[in-house]
Short mmCIF file of C-alpha atoms and ligand atoms in Angstrom, two decimals:
data_model
loop_
_atom_site.label_atom_id
_atom_site.label_comp_id
_atom_site.label_asym_id
_atom_site.label_seq_id
_atom_site.Cartn_x
_atom_site.Cartn_y
_atom_site.Cartn_z
CA ASP K 704 43.66 -79.66 76.32
CA LYS K 705 42.62 -78.93 72.75
CA ALA K 706 45.33 -76.27 72.28
CA GLY K 707 42.90 -73.76 70.78
CA HIS K 708 41.21 -76.26 68.46
CA LYS K 709 37.48 -76.97 68.49
CA HIS K 710 38.02 -80.70 68.76
CA PHE K 711 40.75 -83.12 69.77
CA MET K 712 40.51 -84.57 66.28
CA ALA K 713 41.38 -81.18 64.73
CA LYS K 714 44.28 -80.81 67.13
CA GLU K 715 45.57 -84.29 66.38
CA ILE K 716 45.30 -83.75 62.62
CA ALA K 717 47.24 -80.50 62.96
CA GLU K 718 49.93 -82.16 65.09
CA GLN K 719 50.90 -84.59 62.37
CA PRO K 720 53.83 -82.66 60.90
CA THR K 721 55.39 -82.59 64.39
CA VAL K 722 54.67 -86.14 65.47
CA ILE K 723 55.70 -87.79 62.22
CA GLY K 724 58.94 -85.80 62.49
CA GLN K 725 59.46 -87.32 65.94
CA ALA K 726 58.62 -90.78 64.72
CA ILE K 727 61.14 -90.45 61.86
CA GLY K 728 63.83 -89.06 64.19
CA ASN K 729 63.48 -91.97 66.56
CA TYR K 730 64.36 -94.52 63.88
CA ILE K 731 67.26 -92.87 62.04
CA ASP K 732 70.73 -92.43 63.57
CA HIS K 733 73.36 -89.76 62.87
CA GLU K 734 74.87 -91.74 60.01
CA GLY K 735 71.52 -92.03 58.28
CA ASN K 736 70.98 -95.71 59.19
CA ILE K 737 67.61 -97.08 60.15
CA THR K 738 67.89 -98.34 63.72
CA LEU K 739 65.38 -100.46 65.63
CA PRO K 740 65.07 -100.97 69.37
CA ASP K 741 66.58 -104.17 70.82
CA PRO K 742 66.61 -106.99 69.88
CA GLY K 743 66.27 -105.56 66.36
CA LEU K 744 65.11 -107.44 63.31
CA ASP K 745 67.09 -108.89 60.40
CA PHE K 746 64.82 -109.14 57.39
CA ALA K 747 67.35 -111.27 55.50
CA THR K 748 66.30 -114.29 57.56
CA LEU K 749 62.55 -114.27 56.94
CA ASP K 750 60.50 -115.57 54.04
CA ARG K 751 57.12 -114.07 54.79
CA LEU K 752 55.47 -111.32 56.76
CA THR K 753 52.00 -111.61 58.23
CA LEU K 754 50.43 -108.29 59.19
CA VAL K 755 47.36 -108.27 61.43
CA ALA K 756 45.30 -105.40 62.87
CA CYS K 757 41.81 -103.86 63.08
CA GLY K 758 40.22 -100.76 61.61
CA THR K 759 42.53 -97.91 60.72
CA ALA K 760 45.56 -99.90 61.88
CA TYR K 761 44.52 -102.57 59.37
CA TYR K 762 44.58 -99.98 56.59
CA ALA K 763 48.10 -99.02 57.68
CA CYS K 764 48.99 -102.71 57.25
CA LEU K 765 47.36 -102.83 53.84
CA THR K 766 49.45 -99.85 52.78
CA ALA K 767 52.56 -101.54 54.15
CA LYS K 768 51.87 -104.63 52.03
CA TYR K 769 52.46 -102.55 48.90
CA TRP K 770 55.69 -101.17 50.38
CA PHE K 771 57.10 -104.50 51.59
CA GLU K 772 56.26 -106.21 48.32
CA GLN K 773 57.40 -103.47 45.96
CA ILE K 774 60.42 -102.11 47.80
CA ALA K 775 61.69 -105.17 49.68
CA ARG K 776 60.20 -107.99 47.54
CA ILE K 777 58.87 -109.81 50.63
CA PRO K 778 55.62 -111.79 50.30
CA VAL K 779 53.07 -110.31 52.70
CA ASP K 780 49.73 -111.50 54.07
CA VAL K 781 47.43 -108.92 55.62
CA ASP K 782 44.36 -109.72 57.63
CA VAL K 783 41.85 -108.23 60.01
CA ALA K 784 42.43 -109.71 63.43
CA SER K 785 38.88 -110.98 63.95
CA GLU K 786 39.09 -113.12 60.81
CA PHE K 787 42.68 -114.21 61.27
CA ARG K 788 42.20 -115.52 64.82
CA TYR K 789 39.32 -117.85 64.04
CA ARG K 790 40.45 -119.00 60.62
CA GLU K 791 43.48 -120.62 62.24
CA PRO K 792 45.73 -119.98 59.25
CA PRO K 793 48.84 -122.12 58.84
CA ILE K 794 51.96 -120.09 59.64
CA PRO K 795 54.76 -121.19 57.28
CA ALA K 796 58.36 -121.52 58.50
CA ARG K 797 60.40 -118.31 58.65
CA THR K 798 57.32 -116.12 59.07
CA THR K 799 57.49 -112.94 61.11
CA ALA K 800 54.11 -111.83 62.47
CA LEU K 801 53.57 -108.11 62.89
CA PHE K 802 50.68 -106.56 64.80
CA VAL K 803 49.71 -102.91 64.54
CA SER K 804 47.62 -101.26 67.24
CA GLN K 805 47.38 -97.72 68.53
CA SER K 806 46.10 -98.74 71.96
CA GLY K 807 47.91 -102.07 72.17
CA GLU K 808 44.79 -103.43 73.91
CA THR K 809 42.48 -104.40 71.04
CA ALA K 810 41.04 -107.78 72.00
CA ASP K 811 41.03 -109.36 68.54
CA THR K 812 44.55 -108.17 67.74
CA LEU K 813 45.84 -109.52 71.05
CA ALA K 814 44.13 -112.87 70.43
CA ALA K 815 45.66 -113.03 66.94
CA LEU K 816 49.07 -112.35 68.46
CA ARG K 817 48.58 -115.17 70.99
CA TYR K 818 47.62 -117.51 68.16
CA CYS K 819 51.00 -116.79 66.54
CA GLU K 820 52.99 -117.47 69.72
CA GLY K 821 55.06 -120.60 69.18
CA LYS K 822 54.16 -120.64 65.45
CA ALA K 823 55.79 -117.52 64.00
CA ASP K 824 59.57 -117.07 64.29
CA ARG K 825 59.12 -113.61 65.72
CA ILE K 826 56.32 -111.46 67.01
CA VAL K 827 56.70 -107.77 66.34
CA CYS K 828 54.32 -104.96 67.22
CA VAL K 829 53.88 -101.37 66.12
CA VAL K 830 52.08 -99.60 68.98
CA ASN K 831 51.47 -96.17 70.41
CA VAL K 832 51.30 -97.41 74.00
CA PRO K 833 54.54 -99.24 74.85
CA GLU K 834 53.17 -100.42 78.24
CA SER K 835 50.22 -102.18 76.57
CA SER K 836 49.32 -105.89 76.55
CA ILE K 837 50.27 -106.30 72.88
CA ALA K 838 53.67 -104.71 73.56
CA ARG K 839 54.28 -106.92 76.61
CA GLU K 840 53.70 -110.09 74.60
CA SER K 841 55.87 -109.14 71.60
CA ASP K 842 59.51 -110.03 70.93
CA LEU K 843 60.15 -106.60 69.44
CA VAL K 844 58.20 -103.42 70.22
CA LEU K 845 58.25 -100.56 67.74
CA PRO K 846 56.68 -97.44 69.26
CA ILE K 847 55.13 -94.90 66.88
CA HIS K 848 55.76 -91.86 69.13
CA ALA K 849 52.45 -90.21 68.22
CA GLY K 850 51.69 -89.03 71.77
CA VAL K 851 48.31 -89.56 73.40
CA GLU K 852 45.47 -89.77 70.87
CA VAL K 853 42.15 -88.68 72.40
CA GLY K 854 39.80 -88.42 69.41
CA VAL K 855 38.05 -91.74 68.87
CA ALA K 856 38.76 -91.52 65.15
CA SER K 857 42.41 -92.35 64.69
CA THR K 858 44.43 -89.73 62.80
CA LYS K 859 47.98 -89.05 63.95
CA ALA K 860 48.43 -92.65 65.05
CA PHE K 861 47.70 -93.72 61.45
CA THR K 862 50.34 -91.49 59.88
CA CYS K 863 52.89 -92.44 62.56
CA GLN K 864 52.13 -96.13 61.93
CA LEU K 865 52.76 -95.48 58.24
CA VAL K 866 56.11 -93.85 59.02
CA VAL K 867 57.31 -96.82 61.08
CA LEU K 868 56.07 -99.34 58.52
CA PHE K 869 57.70 -97.43 55.65
CA LEU K 870 61.02 -97.34 57.52
CA LEU K 871 60.70 -101.08 58.14
CA ALA K 872 60.15 -101.69 54.43
CA LEU K 873 63.26 -99.64 53.63
CA LYS K 874 65.29 -101.55 56.20
CA ALA K 875 63.96 -104.80 54.81
CA ALA K 876 65.03 -103.77 51.31
CA ARG K 877 68.55 -103.00 52.58
CA ASP K 878 68.79 -106.22 54.62
CA ARG K 879 67.78 -108.25 51.58
CA GLY K 880 70.04 -106.50 49.10
CA GLU K 881 67.10 -105.02 47.19
CA MET K 882 68.25 -101.41 47.65
CA ASP K 883 71.64 -99.70 47.58
CA GLY K 884 72.82 -97.04 50.01
CA ASP K 885 72.18 -94.18 47.60
CA ALA K 886 68.59 -95.20 46.98
CA LEU K 887 68.06 -95.51 50.74
CA ALA K 888 69.51 -92.05 51.30
CA ASP K 889 67.13 -90.65 48.65
CA HIS K 890 64.12 -92.29 50.29
CA LEU K 891 65.13 -91.05 53.73
CA SER K 892 65.69 -87.51 52.57
CA ALA K 893 62.24 -87.51 50.91
CA LEU K 894 60.76 -88.93 54.11
CA ARG K 895 62.45 -86.25 56.21
CA SER K 896 60.78 -83.58 54.10
CA MET K 897 57.30 -85.01 54.80
CA PRO K 898 56.63 -82.93 57.95
CA SER K 899 56.88 -79.75 55.89
CA VAL K 900 54.92 -81.32 53.01
CA LEU K 901 52.12 -82.22 55.43
CA SER K 902 52.12 -78.65 56.74
CA THR K 903 51.57 -77.44 53.18
CA ALA K 904 48.78 -79.99 52.71
CA LEU K 905 47.06 -78.72 55.84
CA GLU K 906 46.92 -75.32 54.15
CA ALA K 907 44.55 -76.77 51.53
CA ASN K 908 42.01 -76.81 54.37
CA ALA K 909 39.64 -74.34 52.69
CA GLN K 910 39.34 -76.55 49.59
CA MET K 911 38.55 -79.53 51.78
CA GLN K 912 36.01 -77.61 53.80
CA LYS K 913 34.28 -76.49 50.63
CA ALA K 914 34.18 -80.00 49.18
CA SER K 915 32.80 -81.34 52.46
CA LEU K 916 29.65 -79.26 52.03
CA LYS K 917 28.83 -81.52 49.09
CA LEU K 918 29.56 -84.60 51.17
CA ALA K 919 27.41 -83.39 54.06
CA GLU K 920 24.31 -83.45 51.80
CA ALA K 921 24.94 -86.97 50.57
CA ARG K 922 23.46 -90.24 51.74
CA ASP K 923 26.20 -92.35 50.17
CA VAL K 924 29.76 -91.51 49.20
CA LEU K 925 32.20 -93.59 47.19
CA PHE K 926 35.99 -93.41 47.54
CA LEU K 927 38.21 -94.70 44.74
CA GLY K 928 41.95 -95.28 44.53
CA ARG K 929 44.46 -97.66 42.99
CA GLY K 930 47.69 -99.12 44.32
CA LEU K 931 48.81 -97.26 47.42
CA MET K 932 45.71 -95.08 47.16
CA TYR K 933 43.37 -98.04 47.61
CA PRO K 934 44.04 -98.39 51.36
CA LEU K 935 43.83 -94.61 51.64
CA ALA K 936 40.42 -94.67 49.98
CA LEU K 937 39.36 -97.27 52.56
CA GLU K 938 40.65 -95.06 55.35
CA GLY K 939 38.83 -92.01 53.94
CA ALA K 940 35.57 -93.96 53.81
CA LEU K 941 36.03 -95.29 57.35
CA LYS K 942 36.75 -91.82 58.75
CA LEU K 943 33.69 -90.40 57.02
CA LYS K 944 31.26 -93.06 58.22
CA GLU K 945 32.63 -93.04 61.76
CA ILE K 946 32.19 -89.39 62.52
CA SER K 947 29.57 -88.08 60.04
CA TYR K 948 27.40 -91.24 59.94
CA ILE K 949 27.23 -91.00 56.15
CA HIS K 950 27.40 -94.32 54.39
CA ALA K 951 30.75 -94.42 52.64
CA GLU K 952 32.43 -97.22 50.74
CA ALA K 953 35.80 -97.54 49.13
CA TYR K 954 36.72 -99.56 46.09
CA ALA K 955 39.90 -100.23 44.23
CA SER K 956 39.24 -98.15 41.09
CA GLY K 957 39.62 -101.19 38.86
CA GLU K 958 36.71 -102.87 40.67
CA LEU K 959 34.31 -100.07 39.72
CA LYS K 960 32.93 -101.77 36.65
CA HIS K 961 32.51 -105.05 38.52
CA GLY K 962 29.54 -103.73 40.45
CA PRO K 963 29.68 -100.42 42.27
CA ILE K 964 29.30 -98.35 39.10
CA ALA K 965 25.62 -99.32 39.29
CA LEU K 966 25.30 -96.97 42.27
CA ILE K 967 26.51 -93.89 40.44
CA ASP K 968 24.10 -91.04 39.77
CA LYS K 969 24.15 -87.33 40.41
CA ALA K 970 23.40 -87.80 44.09
CA VAL K 971 26.55 -89.82 44.79
CA PRO K 972 29.74 -87.87 45.40
CA VAL K 973 32.83 -89.86 44.42
CA VAL K 974 36.12 -88.98 46.04
CA VAL K 975 38.99 -89.96 43.75
CA MET K 976 42.50 -90.11 45.20
CA ALA K 977 44.88 -89.93 42.28
CA PRO K 978 48.38 -88.52 42.58
CA ARG K 979 50.13 -88.30 39.24
CA ASP K 980 51.88 -91.66 39.68
CA ASN K 981 52.28 -94.62 37.31
CA LEU K 982 48.63 -95.61 37.82
CA PHE K 983 47.21 -92.13 37.28
CA ASP K 984 45.88 -92.71 33.75
CA LYS K 985 44.09 -95.87 34.86
CA THR K 986 42.39 -94.13 37.76
CA VAL K 987 41.44 -91.19 35.57
CA SER K 988 39.74 -93.44 33.08
CA ASN K 989 37.67 -94.90 35.95
CA MET K 990 36.91 -91.35 37.08
CA GLN K 991 35.66 -90.49 33.60
CA GLU K 992 33.31 -93.45 33.73
CA VAL K 993 31.88 -91.94 36.90
CA MET K 994 31.51 -88.50 35.31
CA ALA K 995 29.81 -89.98 32.26
CA ARG K 996 27.12 -91.23 34.66
CA LYS K 997 26.82 -87.79 36.28
CA GLY K 998 28.62 -88.78 39.48
CA ARG K 999 29.99 -85.74 41.30
CA VAL K 1000 33.73 -86.20 41.43
CA ILE K 1001 35.96 -84.69 44.09
CA LEU K 1002 39.44 -85.18 42.66
CA ILE K 1003 42.38 -85.15 45.05
CA SER K 1004 45.66 -84.91 43.20
CA ASP K 1005 48.74 -82.77 42.67
CA ARG K 1006 48.98 -79.81 40.31
CA ALA K 1007 49.98 -81.89 37.30
CA GLY K 1008 47.14 -84.33 37.96
CA ILE K 1009 44.53 -81.61 38.34
CA GLU K 1010 45.73 -79.86 35.19
CA ALA K 1011 45.56 -83.12 33.26
CA ALA K 1012 42.24 -84.41 34.54
CA GLY K 1013 40.47 -81.86 36.76
CA GLU K 1014 38.10 -80.62 34.07
CA GLY K 1015 34.56 -81.66 34.75
CA ALA K 1016 35.25 -82.50 38.39
CA PHE K 1017 32.80 -81.06 40.89
CA ALA K 1018 35.69 -80.04 43.12
CA THR K 1019 39.46 -80.47 43.19
CA ILE K 1020 41.83 -80.59 46.12
CA GLU K 1021 45.42 -79.83 45.26
CA LEU K 1022 48.22 -81.41 47.26
CA PRO K 1023 51.97 -81.11 46.85
CA SER K 1024 53.74 -83.58 44.60
CA VAL K 1025 55.83 -86.22 46.42
CA PRO K 1026 57.66 -89.41 45.38
CA ASP K 1027 55.13 -92.17 44.66
CA ALA K 1028 56.03 -94.26 47.72
CA LEU K 1029 55.20 -91.40 50.09
CA THR K 1030 51.76 -90.51 48.77
CA PRO K 1031 49.94 -92.44 51.56
CA LEU K 1032 51.33 -90.15 54.26
CA LEU K 1033 50.17 -87.10 52.35
CA TYR K 1034 46.75 -88.33 51.22
CA ALA K 1035 45.93 -89.21 54.82
CA ILE K 1036 45.36 -85.48 55.37
CA PRO K 1037 42.38 -85.10 53.00
CA ALA K 1038 41.07 -88.51 54.12
CA GLN K 1039 40.88 -87.05 57.63
CA LEU K 1040 39.91 -83.46 56.91
CA LEU K 1041 37.08 -84.28 54.50
CA ALA K 1042 35.53 -86.41 57.23
CA TYR K 1043 36.21 -83.82 59.89
CA HIS K 1044 34.63 -80.92 58.02
CA THR K 1045 31.67 -83.02 56.94
CA ALA K 1046 31.01 -84.02 60.54
CA VAL K 1047 31.33 -80.42 61.70
CA ALA K 1048 28.91 -79.32 58.96
CA LYS K 1049 26.45 -81.99 60.12
CA GLY K 1050 26.93 -81.13 63.77
CA THR K 1051 27.78 -84.66 64.92
CA ASP K 1052 30.00 -85.41 67.92
CA VAL K 1053 33.40 -85.47 66.27
CA ASP K 1054 35.51 -86.65 69.21
CA GLN K 1055 33.01 -89.11 70.69
CA PRO K 1056 31.00 -90.57 67.80
CA ARG K 1057 28.01 -92.67 68.79
CA ASN K 1058 28.46 -96.40 69.40
CA LEU K 1059 32.27 -96.26 69.23
CA ALA K 1060 34.96 -96.70 71.88
CA LYS K 1061 38.57 -95.60 71.66
CA SER K 1062 39.89 -98.95 72.73
CA VAL K 1063 37.99 -102.10 71.77
CA THR K 1064 38.92 -104.51 74.55
CA VAL K 1065 36.03 -106.90 73.93
CA GLU K 1066 35.49 -108.77 70.68
C1 F6R D 1290 39.23 -95.73 63.32
C2 F6R D 1290 39.63 -96.31 64.58
C3 F6R D 1290 39.50 -97.80 64.77
C4 F6R D 1290 40.83 -98.37 65.33
C5 F6R D 1290 40.68 -99.85 65.63
C6 F6R D 1290 41.99 -100.47 66.10
O1 F6R D 1290 39.33 -94.36 63.32
O2 F6R D 1290 40.07 -95.62 65.45
O3 F6R D 1290 39.17 -98.43 63.57
O4 F6R D 1290 41.83 -98.12 64.39
O5 F6R D 1290 39.70 -100.05 66.61
O6 F6R D 1290 42.42 -99.88 67.29
P1 F6R D 1290 43.89 -100.07 67.79
O7 F6R D 1290 44.79 -99.41 66.81
O8 F6R D 1290 43.95 -99.41 69.14
O9 F6R D 1290 44.17 -101.54 67.86
#
């Protein structure tokens, strides 16, 4: 049932304010403490986290690396499951291995998990399907409460994965004495306001639809972001190529001059994700390098960012302003909707893109 939407993907994008609210509610108790299902997890007793996943779930892990490192000061390795499993990486003592999977059945992720059995201290999973193989073989199962996701391109599962991983990073910071109770309360209250912030972001739909007309004409599209926006740029590029079949690539903005800038001309739209955070000026200077070579910039930022740097952009998409740590949840919306509208404009099969399966149970 598409609940009045043209596609499951549109429905699942629109559901995000509700489902992330549920995900948040399931992990915070009445006293405002972060609570995990049994047997729980004490981050004070681990030295390293290894995060492993595929596709969009991998980008959720990449985002979480920034959170765990910056907020909780835990060293984090992140890897795609297909590389991890065959590389046979050494697993140092006091490592917790964490696997993220919507379906809980992805063959490579499951194999990576089995590789860690008997090597990692603990095996934790973040899944949407608690009855799945990955959940069955984990010591601790953290459900994301996204509800059934039908569209092949993952949307609401991604934002719910981000919620659970962000809460874990906050808990880790508390467990390790890196954050006091007041700071935690501030983070949680900002997180609790995200459902309504995402609803506001969904109202910028018309701007995204308009910008997507430019994308629909393109053969190649570049996505740029720094810091927490780098994994979001990767996710935006993946969504676009999956459902519109347009070649899209993402780069960390700072990598631009190490190669990809050679691609820029007036035929290449460049989507720049740049909230007005501490890295904004750096990203903007990369964006100006693109404009100087006639690249068509679609700038996604907040009001202050667009006022400061929107001039000369081909299009701007204005989002609300949120604390820096929460920008990934918000910028997921344009990552998804730009791809969605581009695919609709091109007339491709949004919910069942060619060559793709919802659950990749063979390697
Ligand atoms: C992208 C997408 C895929 C999955 C990947 C992992 O939109 O849906 O990249 O994210 O196949 O799947 P799960 O999360 O089920 O392990």
